[in-house]
Backbone as JSON Lines, residues from 0, in Angstrom:
{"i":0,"aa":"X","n":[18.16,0.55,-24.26],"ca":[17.46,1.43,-23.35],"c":[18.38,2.06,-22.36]}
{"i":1,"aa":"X","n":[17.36,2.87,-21.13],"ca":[18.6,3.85,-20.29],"c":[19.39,2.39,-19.64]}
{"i":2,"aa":"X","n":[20.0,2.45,-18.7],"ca":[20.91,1.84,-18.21],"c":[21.31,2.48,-16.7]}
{"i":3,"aa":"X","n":[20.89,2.01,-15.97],"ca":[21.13,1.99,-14.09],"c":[22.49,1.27,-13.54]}
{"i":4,"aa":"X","n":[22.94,2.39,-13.04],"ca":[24.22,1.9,-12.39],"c":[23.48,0.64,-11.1]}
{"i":5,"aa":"X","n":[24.54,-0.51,-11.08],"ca":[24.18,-0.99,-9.95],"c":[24.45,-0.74,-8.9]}
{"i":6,"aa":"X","n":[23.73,-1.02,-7.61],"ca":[24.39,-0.08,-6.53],"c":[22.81,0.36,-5.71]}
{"i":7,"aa":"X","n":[23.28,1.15,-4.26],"ca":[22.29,1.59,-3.48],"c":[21.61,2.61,-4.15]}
{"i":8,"aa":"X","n":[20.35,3.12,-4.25],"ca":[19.28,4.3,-4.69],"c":[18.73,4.77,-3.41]}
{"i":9,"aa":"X","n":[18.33,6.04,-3.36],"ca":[17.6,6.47,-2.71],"c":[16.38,7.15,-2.64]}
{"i":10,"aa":"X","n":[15.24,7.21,-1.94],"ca":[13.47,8.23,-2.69],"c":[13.77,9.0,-1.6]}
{"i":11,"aa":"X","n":[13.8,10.24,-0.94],"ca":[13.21,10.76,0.14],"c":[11.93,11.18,-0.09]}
{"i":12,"aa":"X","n":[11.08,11.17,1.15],"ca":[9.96,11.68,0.91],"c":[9.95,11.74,2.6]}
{"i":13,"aa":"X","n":[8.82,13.29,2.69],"ca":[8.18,13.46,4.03],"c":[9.39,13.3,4.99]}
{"i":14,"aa":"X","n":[10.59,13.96,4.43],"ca":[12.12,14.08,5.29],"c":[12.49,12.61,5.43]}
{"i":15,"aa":"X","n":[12.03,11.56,5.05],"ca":[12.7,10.21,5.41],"c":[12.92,9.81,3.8]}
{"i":16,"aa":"X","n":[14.84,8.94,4.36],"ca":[15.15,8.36,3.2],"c":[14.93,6.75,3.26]}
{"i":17,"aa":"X","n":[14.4,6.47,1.74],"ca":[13.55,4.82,1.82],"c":[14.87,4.29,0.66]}
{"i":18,"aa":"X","n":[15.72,3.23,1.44],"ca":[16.52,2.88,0.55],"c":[16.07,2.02,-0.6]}
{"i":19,"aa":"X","n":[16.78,1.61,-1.38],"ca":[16.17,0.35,-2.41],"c":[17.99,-0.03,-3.18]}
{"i":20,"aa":"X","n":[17.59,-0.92,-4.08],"ca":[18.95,-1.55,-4.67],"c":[18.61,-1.49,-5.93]}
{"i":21,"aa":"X","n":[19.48,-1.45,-6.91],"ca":[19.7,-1.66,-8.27],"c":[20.71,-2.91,-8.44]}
{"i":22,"aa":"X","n":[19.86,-4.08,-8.91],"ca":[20.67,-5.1,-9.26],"c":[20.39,-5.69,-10.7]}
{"i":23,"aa":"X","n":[21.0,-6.46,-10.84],"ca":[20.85,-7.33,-12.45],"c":[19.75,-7.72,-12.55]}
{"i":24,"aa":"X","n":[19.12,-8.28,-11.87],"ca":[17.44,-8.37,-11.52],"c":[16.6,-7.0,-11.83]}
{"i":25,"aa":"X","n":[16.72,-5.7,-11.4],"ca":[15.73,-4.57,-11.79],"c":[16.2,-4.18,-10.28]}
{"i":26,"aa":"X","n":[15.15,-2.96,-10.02],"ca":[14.79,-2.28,-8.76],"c":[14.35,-3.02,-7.67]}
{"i":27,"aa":"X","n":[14.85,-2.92,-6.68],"ca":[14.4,-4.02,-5.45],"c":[13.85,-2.94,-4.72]}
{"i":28,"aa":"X","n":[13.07,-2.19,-4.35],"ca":[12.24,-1.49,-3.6],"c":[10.97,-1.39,-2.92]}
{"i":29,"aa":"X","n":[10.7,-1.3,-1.61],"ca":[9.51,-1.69,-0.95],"c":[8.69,-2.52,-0.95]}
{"i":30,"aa":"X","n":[9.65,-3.6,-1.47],"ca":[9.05,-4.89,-1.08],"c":[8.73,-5.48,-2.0]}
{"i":31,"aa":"X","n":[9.31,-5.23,-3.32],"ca":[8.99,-5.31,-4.62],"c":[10.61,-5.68,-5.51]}
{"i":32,"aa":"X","n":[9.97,-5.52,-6.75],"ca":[10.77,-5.95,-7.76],"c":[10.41,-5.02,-8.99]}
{"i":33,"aa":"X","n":[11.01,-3.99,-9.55],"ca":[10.5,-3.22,-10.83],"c":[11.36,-3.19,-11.84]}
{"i":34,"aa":"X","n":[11.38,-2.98,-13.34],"ca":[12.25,-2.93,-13.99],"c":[12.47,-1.44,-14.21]}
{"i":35,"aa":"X","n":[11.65,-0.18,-13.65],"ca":[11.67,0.55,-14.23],"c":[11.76,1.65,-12.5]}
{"i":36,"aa":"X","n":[12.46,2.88,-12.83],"ca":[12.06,4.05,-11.47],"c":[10.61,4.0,-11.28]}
{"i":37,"aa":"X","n":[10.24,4.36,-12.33],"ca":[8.38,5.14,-11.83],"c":[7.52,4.47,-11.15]}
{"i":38,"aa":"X","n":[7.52,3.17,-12.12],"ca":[6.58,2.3,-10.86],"c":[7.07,1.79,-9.52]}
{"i":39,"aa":"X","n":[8.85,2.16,-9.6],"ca":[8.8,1.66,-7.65],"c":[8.97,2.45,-7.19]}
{"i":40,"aa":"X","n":[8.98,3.84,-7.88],"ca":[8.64,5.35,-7.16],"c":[6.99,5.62,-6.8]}
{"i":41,"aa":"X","n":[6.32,4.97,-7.73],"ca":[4.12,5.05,-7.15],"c":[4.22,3.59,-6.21]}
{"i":42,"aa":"X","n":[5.46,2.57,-5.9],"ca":[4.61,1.92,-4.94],"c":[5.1,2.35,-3.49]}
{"i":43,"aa":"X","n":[5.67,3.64,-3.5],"ca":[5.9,3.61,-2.31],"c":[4.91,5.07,-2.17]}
{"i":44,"aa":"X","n":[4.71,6.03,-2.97],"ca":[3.67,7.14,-2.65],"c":[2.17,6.61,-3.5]}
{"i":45,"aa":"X","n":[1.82,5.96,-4.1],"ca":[0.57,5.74,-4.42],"c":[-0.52,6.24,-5.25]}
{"i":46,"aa":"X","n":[0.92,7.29,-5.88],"ca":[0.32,8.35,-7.17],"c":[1.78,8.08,-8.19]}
{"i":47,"aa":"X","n":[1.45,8.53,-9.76],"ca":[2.19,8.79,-10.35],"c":[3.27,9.65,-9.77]}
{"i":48,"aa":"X","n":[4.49,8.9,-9.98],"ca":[6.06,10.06,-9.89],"c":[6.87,9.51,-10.41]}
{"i":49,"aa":"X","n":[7.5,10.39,-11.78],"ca":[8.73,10.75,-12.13],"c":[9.86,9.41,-11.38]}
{"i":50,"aa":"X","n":[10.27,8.74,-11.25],"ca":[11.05,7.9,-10.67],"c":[13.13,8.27,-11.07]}
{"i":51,"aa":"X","n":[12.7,8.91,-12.18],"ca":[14.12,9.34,-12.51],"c":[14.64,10.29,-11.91]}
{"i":52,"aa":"X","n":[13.91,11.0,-11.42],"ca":[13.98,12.29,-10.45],"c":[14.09,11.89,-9.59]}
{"i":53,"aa":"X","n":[12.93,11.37,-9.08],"ca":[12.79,11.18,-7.71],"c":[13.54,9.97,-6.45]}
{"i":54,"aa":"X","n":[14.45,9.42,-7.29],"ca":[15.65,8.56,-6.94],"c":[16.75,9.24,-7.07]}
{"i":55,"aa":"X","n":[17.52,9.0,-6.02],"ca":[19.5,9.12,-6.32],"c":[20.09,8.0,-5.95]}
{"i":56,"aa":"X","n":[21.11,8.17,-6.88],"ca":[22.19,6.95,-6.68],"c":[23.04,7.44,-5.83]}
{"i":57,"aa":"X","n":[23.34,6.27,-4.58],"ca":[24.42,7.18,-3.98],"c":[25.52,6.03,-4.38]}
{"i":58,"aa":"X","n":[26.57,7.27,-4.65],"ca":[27.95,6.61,-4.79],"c":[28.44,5.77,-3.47]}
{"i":59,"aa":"X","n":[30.08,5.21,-3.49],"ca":[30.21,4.66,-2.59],"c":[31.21,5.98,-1.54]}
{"i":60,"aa":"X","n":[31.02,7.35,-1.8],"ca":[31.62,8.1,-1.31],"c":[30.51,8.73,-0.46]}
{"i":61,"aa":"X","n":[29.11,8.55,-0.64],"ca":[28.51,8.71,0.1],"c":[27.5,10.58,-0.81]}
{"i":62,"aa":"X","n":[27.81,10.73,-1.79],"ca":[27.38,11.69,-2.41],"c":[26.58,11.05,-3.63]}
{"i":63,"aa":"X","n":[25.12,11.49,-3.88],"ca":[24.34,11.56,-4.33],"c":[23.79,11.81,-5.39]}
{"i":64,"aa":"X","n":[23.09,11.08,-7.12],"ca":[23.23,11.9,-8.06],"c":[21.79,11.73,-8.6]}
{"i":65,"aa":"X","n":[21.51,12.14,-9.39],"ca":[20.43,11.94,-9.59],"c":[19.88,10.54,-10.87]}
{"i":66,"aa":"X","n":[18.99,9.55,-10.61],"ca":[18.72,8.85,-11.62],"c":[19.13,9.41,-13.22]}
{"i":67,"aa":"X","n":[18.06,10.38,-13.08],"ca":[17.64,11.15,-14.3],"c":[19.39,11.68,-15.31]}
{"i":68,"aa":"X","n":[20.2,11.3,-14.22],"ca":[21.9,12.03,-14.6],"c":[22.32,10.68,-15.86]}
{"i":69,"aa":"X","n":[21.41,9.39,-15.47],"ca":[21.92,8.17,-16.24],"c":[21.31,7.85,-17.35]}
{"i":70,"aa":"X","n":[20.23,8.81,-17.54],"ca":[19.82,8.14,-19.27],"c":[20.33,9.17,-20.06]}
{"i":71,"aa":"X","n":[20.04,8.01,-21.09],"ca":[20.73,8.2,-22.58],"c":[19.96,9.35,-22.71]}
{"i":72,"aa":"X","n":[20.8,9.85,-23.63],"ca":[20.28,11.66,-24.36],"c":[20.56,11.84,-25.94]}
């Protein structure tokens, strides 16, 4: 399957950025645990979203990429 860099992620929404982690474990986000973007992208807005999109990885340079940049094609 795709494959997630480990490392800090980011969602913005409503101008605020909501951090989360990518570890060997899955998605650590809002208080949660997911294996997947989408569902810890709806537990923080409460509707279906895209989670591959709607996350970036930020490097450790401080620049930003998009989930969606890491799956397989």
């Amino acid at each position: 399957g795709d494959r997630l860099p480990w490392g800090k992620i980011i969602m913005r929404l409503n101008k605020k950025d909501h951090p989360g982690e990518v570890t060997q474990d899955g998605i650590v986000f809002n208080g949660g645990r997911f294996d997947m973007p989408s569902p810890a992208a709806k537990s923080l807005t409460g509707y279906d979203v895209n989670g591959w999109r709607a996350f970036r990885f930020e490097h450790s340079d401080g620049t930003r990429q998009s989930l969606d940049d890491f799956r397989l094609r």
